[in-house]
Coordinates of C-alpha atoms in Angstrom, one line a residue:
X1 CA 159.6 50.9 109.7
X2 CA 155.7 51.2 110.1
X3 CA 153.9 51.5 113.8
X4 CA 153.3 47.8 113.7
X5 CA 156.1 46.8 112.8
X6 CA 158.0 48.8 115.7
X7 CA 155.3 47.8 118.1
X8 CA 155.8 44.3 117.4
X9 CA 159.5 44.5 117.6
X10 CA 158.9 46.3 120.9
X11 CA 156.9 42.7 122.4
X12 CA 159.0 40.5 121.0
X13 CA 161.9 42.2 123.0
X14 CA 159.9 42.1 126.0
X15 CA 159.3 38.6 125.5
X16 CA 155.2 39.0 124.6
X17 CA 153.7 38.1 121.6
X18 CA 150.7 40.0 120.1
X19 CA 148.0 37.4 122.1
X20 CA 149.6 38.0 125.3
X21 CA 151.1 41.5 125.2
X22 CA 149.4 43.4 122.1
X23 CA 146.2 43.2 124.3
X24 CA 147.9 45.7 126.9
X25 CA 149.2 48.5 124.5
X26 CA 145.6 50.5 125.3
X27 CA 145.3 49.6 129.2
X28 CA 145.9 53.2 130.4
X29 CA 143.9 55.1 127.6
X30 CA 146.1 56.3 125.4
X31 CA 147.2 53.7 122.2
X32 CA 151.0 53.0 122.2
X33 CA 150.2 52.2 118.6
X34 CA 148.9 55.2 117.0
X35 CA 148.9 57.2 120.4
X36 CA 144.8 58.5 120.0
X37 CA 142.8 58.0 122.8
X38 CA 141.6 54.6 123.2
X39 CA 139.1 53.0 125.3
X40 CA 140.5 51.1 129.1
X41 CA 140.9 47.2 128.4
X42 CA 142.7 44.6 127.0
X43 CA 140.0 43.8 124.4
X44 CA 139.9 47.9 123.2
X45 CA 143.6 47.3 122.6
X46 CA 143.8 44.1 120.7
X47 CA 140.8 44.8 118.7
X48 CA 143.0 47.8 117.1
X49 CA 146.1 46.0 117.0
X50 CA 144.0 43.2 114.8
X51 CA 142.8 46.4 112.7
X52 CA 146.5 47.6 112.0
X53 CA 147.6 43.9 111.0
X54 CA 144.5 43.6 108.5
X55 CA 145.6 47.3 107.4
X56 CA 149.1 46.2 106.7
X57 CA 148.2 43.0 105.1
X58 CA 145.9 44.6 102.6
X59 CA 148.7 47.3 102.2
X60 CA 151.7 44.5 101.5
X61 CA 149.1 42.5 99.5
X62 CA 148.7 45.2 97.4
X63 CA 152.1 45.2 96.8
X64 CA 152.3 41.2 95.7
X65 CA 149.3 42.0 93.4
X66 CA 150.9 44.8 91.6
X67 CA 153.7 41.7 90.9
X68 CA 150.8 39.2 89.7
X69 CA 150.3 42.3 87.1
X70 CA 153.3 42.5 85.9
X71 CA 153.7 39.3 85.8
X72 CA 150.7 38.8 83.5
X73 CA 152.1 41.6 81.5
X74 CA 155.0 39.4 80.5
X75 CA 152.7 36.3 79.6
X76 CA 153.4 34.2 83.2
X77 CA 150.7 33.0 85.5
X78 CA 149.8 36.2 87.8
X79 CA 151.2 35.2 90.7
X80 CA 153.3 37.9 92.9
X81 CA 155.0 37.7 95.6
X82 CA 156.6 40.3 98.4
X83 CA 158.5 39.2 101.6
X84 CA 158.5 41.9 104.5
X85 CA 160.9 42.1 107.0
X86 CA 160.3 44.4 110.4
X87 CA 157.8 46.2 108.5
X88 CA 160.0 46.5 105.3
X89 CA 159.1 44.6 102.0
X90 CA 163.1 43.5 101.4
X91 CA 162.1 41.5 98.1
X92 CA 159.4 41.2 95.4
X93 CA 158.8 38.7 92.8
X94 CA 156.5 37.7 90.2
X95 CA 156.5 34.1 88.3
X96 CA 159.0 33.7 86.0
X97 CA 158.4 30.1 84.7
X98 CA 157.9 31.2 81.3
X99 CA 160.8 33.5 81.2
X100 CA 163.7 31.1 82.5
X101 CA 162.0 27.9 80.8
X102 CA 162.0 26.9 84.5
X103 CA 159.3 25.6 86.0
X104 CA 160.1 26.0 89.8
X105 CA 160.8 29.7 89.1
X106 CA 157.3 30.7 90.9
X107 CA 156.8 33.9 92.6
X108 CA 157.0 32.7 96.2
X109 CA 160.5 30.3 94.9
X110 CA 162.3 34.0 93.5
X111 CA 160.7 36.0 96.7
X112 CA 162.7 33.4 99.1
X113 CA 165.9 33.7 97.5
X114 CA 166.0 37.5 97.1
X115 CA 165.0 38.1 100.5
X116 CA 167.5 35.5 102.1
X117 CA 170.0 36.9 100.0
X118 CA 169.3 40.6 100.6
X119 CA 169.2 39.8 104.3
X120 CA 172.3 37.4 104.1
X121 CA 170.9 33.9 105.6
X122 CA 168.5 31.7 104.6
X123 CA 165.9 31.7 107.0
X124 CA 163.5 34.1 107.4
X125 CA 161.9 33.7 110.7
X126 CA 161.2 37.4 111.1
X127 CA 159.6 37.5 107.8
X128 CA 156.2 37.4 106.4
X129 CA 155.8 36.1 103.0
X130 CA 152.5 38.0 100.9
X131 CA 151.7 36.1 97.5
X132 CA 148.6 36.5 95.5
X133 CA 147.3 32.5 95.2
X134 CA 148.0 29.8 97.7
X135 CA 151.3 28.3 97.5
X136 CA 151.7 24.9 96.1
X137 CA 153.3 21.9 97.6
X138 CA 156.7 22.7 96.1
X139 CA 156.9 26.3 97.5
X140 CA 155.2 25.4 100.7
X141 CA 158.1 23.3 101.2
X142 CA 160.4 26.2 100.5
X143 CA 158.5 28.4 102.7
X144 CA 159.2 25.7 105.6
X145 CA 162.5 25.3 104.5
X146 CA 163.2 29.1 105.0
X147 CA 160.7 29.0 108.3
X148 CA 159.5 31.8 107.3
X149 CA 157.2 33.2 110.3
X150 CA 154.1 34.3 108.6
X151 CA 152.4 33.3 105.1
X152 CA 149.2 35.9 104.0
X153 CA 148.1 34.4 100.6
X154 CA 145.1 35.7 98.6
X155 CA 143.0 33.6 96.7
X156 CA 142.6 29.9 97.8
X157 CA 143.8 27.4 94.9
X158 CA 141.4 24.3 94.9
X159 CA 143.4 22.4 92.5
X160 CA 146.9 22.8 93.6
X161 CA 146.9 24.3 96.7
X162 CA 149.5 22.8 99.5
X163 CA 146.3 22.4 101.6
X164 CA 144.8 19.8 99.8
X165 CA 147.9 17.8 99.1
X166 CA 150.2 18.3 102.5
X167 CA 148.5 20.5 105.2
X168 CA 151.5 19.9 107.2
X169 CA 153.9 20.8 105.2
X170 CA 155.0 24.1 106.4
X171 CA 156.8 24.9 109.4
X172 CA 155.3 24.5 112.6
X173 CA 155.7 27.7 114.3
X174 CA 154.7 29.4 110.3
X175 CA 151.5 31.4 111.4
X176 CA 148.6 31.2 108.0
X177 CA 146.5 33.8 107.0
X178 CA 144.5 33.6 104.2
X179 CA 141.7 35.0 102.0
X180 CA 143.7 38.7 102.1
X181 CA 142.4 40.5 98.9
X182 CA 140.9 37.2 97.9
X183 CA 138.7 38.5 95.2
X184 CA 140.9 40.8 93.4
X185 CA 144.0 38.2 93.2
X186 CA 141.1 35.2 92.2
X187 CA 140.1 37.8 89.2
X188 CA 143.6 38.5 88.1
X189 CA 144.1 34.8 87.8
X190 CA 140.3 34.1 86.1
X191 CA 140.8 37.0 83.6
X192 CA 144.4 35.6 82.4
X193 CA 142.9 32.2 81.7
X194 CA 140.3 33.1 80.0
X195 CA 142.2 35.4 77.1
X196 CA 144.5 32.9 77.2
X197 CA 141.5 30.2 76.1
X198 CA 140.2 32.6 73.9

């Protein structure tokens, strides 16, 4: 389990959340996080519990990308896909639409049903979900569906983006974060369209 990951679990059980109690972790000096010496105040604390989030996200995004490529490898759209539970990626996927002559079998689709059934239940509301393109309408639904907690996505998609067609439809309390590694997953997906064109 990373230091975020245990921090976080350590609000939640307290009953805080990272707006309310993250900002506290560095009030007497020393960071509960990392455990250097921290400047006194909320705002010290929070800025470098923002910093560790951003560090994991690029970390975990990493990982999704490295699905995107292998993806690609096999002749599918790069997109991948990992879901992380507690700190812990507990599935990875990569589209697969080609492969199983399936056309809902996209990365974020195969991410939510081997992390629901390696964690035995289908939601995933301690869960973040990492993919390399903004989900479409069909998986956003899925992602609601499994109300997962957190999406990170990488590169916007303009055409068929959930955000253009239904803004709403994931789950309410589903917190959005995009634009993680944006230009490396946008280049993935340029660079596979245009071989294929070619």
């Amino acid at each position: 389990m990373t230091t975020f990951a245990v921090v976080d679990a350590a609000l939640r059980t307290a009953g805080l959340g990272l707006a309310d109690g993250g900002a506290r972790l560095c009030l007497r000096g020393n960071c509960l996080c990392c455990g250097q010496r921290r400047a006194a105040g909320r705002h010290a604390g929070k800025l470098h519990l923002e910093r560790m989030m951003e560090a994991e996200d690029t970390n975990f995004m990493k990982q999704a990308l490295a699905e995107a490529r292998e993806a690609g490898r096999k002749g599918e759209v790069p997109v991948g896909a990992v879901v992380v539970c507690k700190g812990r990626i507990v599935a990875r996927a990569h589209n697969l639409t080609e492969t199983l002559t399936d056309v809902t079998a996209h990365a974020e689709m195969q991410a939510i049903t081997a992390a629901a059934s390696a964690l035995g239940g289908k939601y995933l509301t301690d869960c973040t979900l990492y993919v390399t393109v903004e989900p479409c309408v069909m998986c956003a639904g899925a992602i609601a569906w499994a109300q997962v907690a957190r999406l990170v996505f990488g590169a916007a998609d303009e055409k068929r983006g959930y955000r253009r067609y239904a803004p709403q439809a994931l789950h309410p309390k589903t917190q959005v974060e995009g634009g993680v590694l944006a230009d490396d997953c946008a280049e993935l997906m340029k660079t596979f369209f245009a071989v294929r064109r070619h």
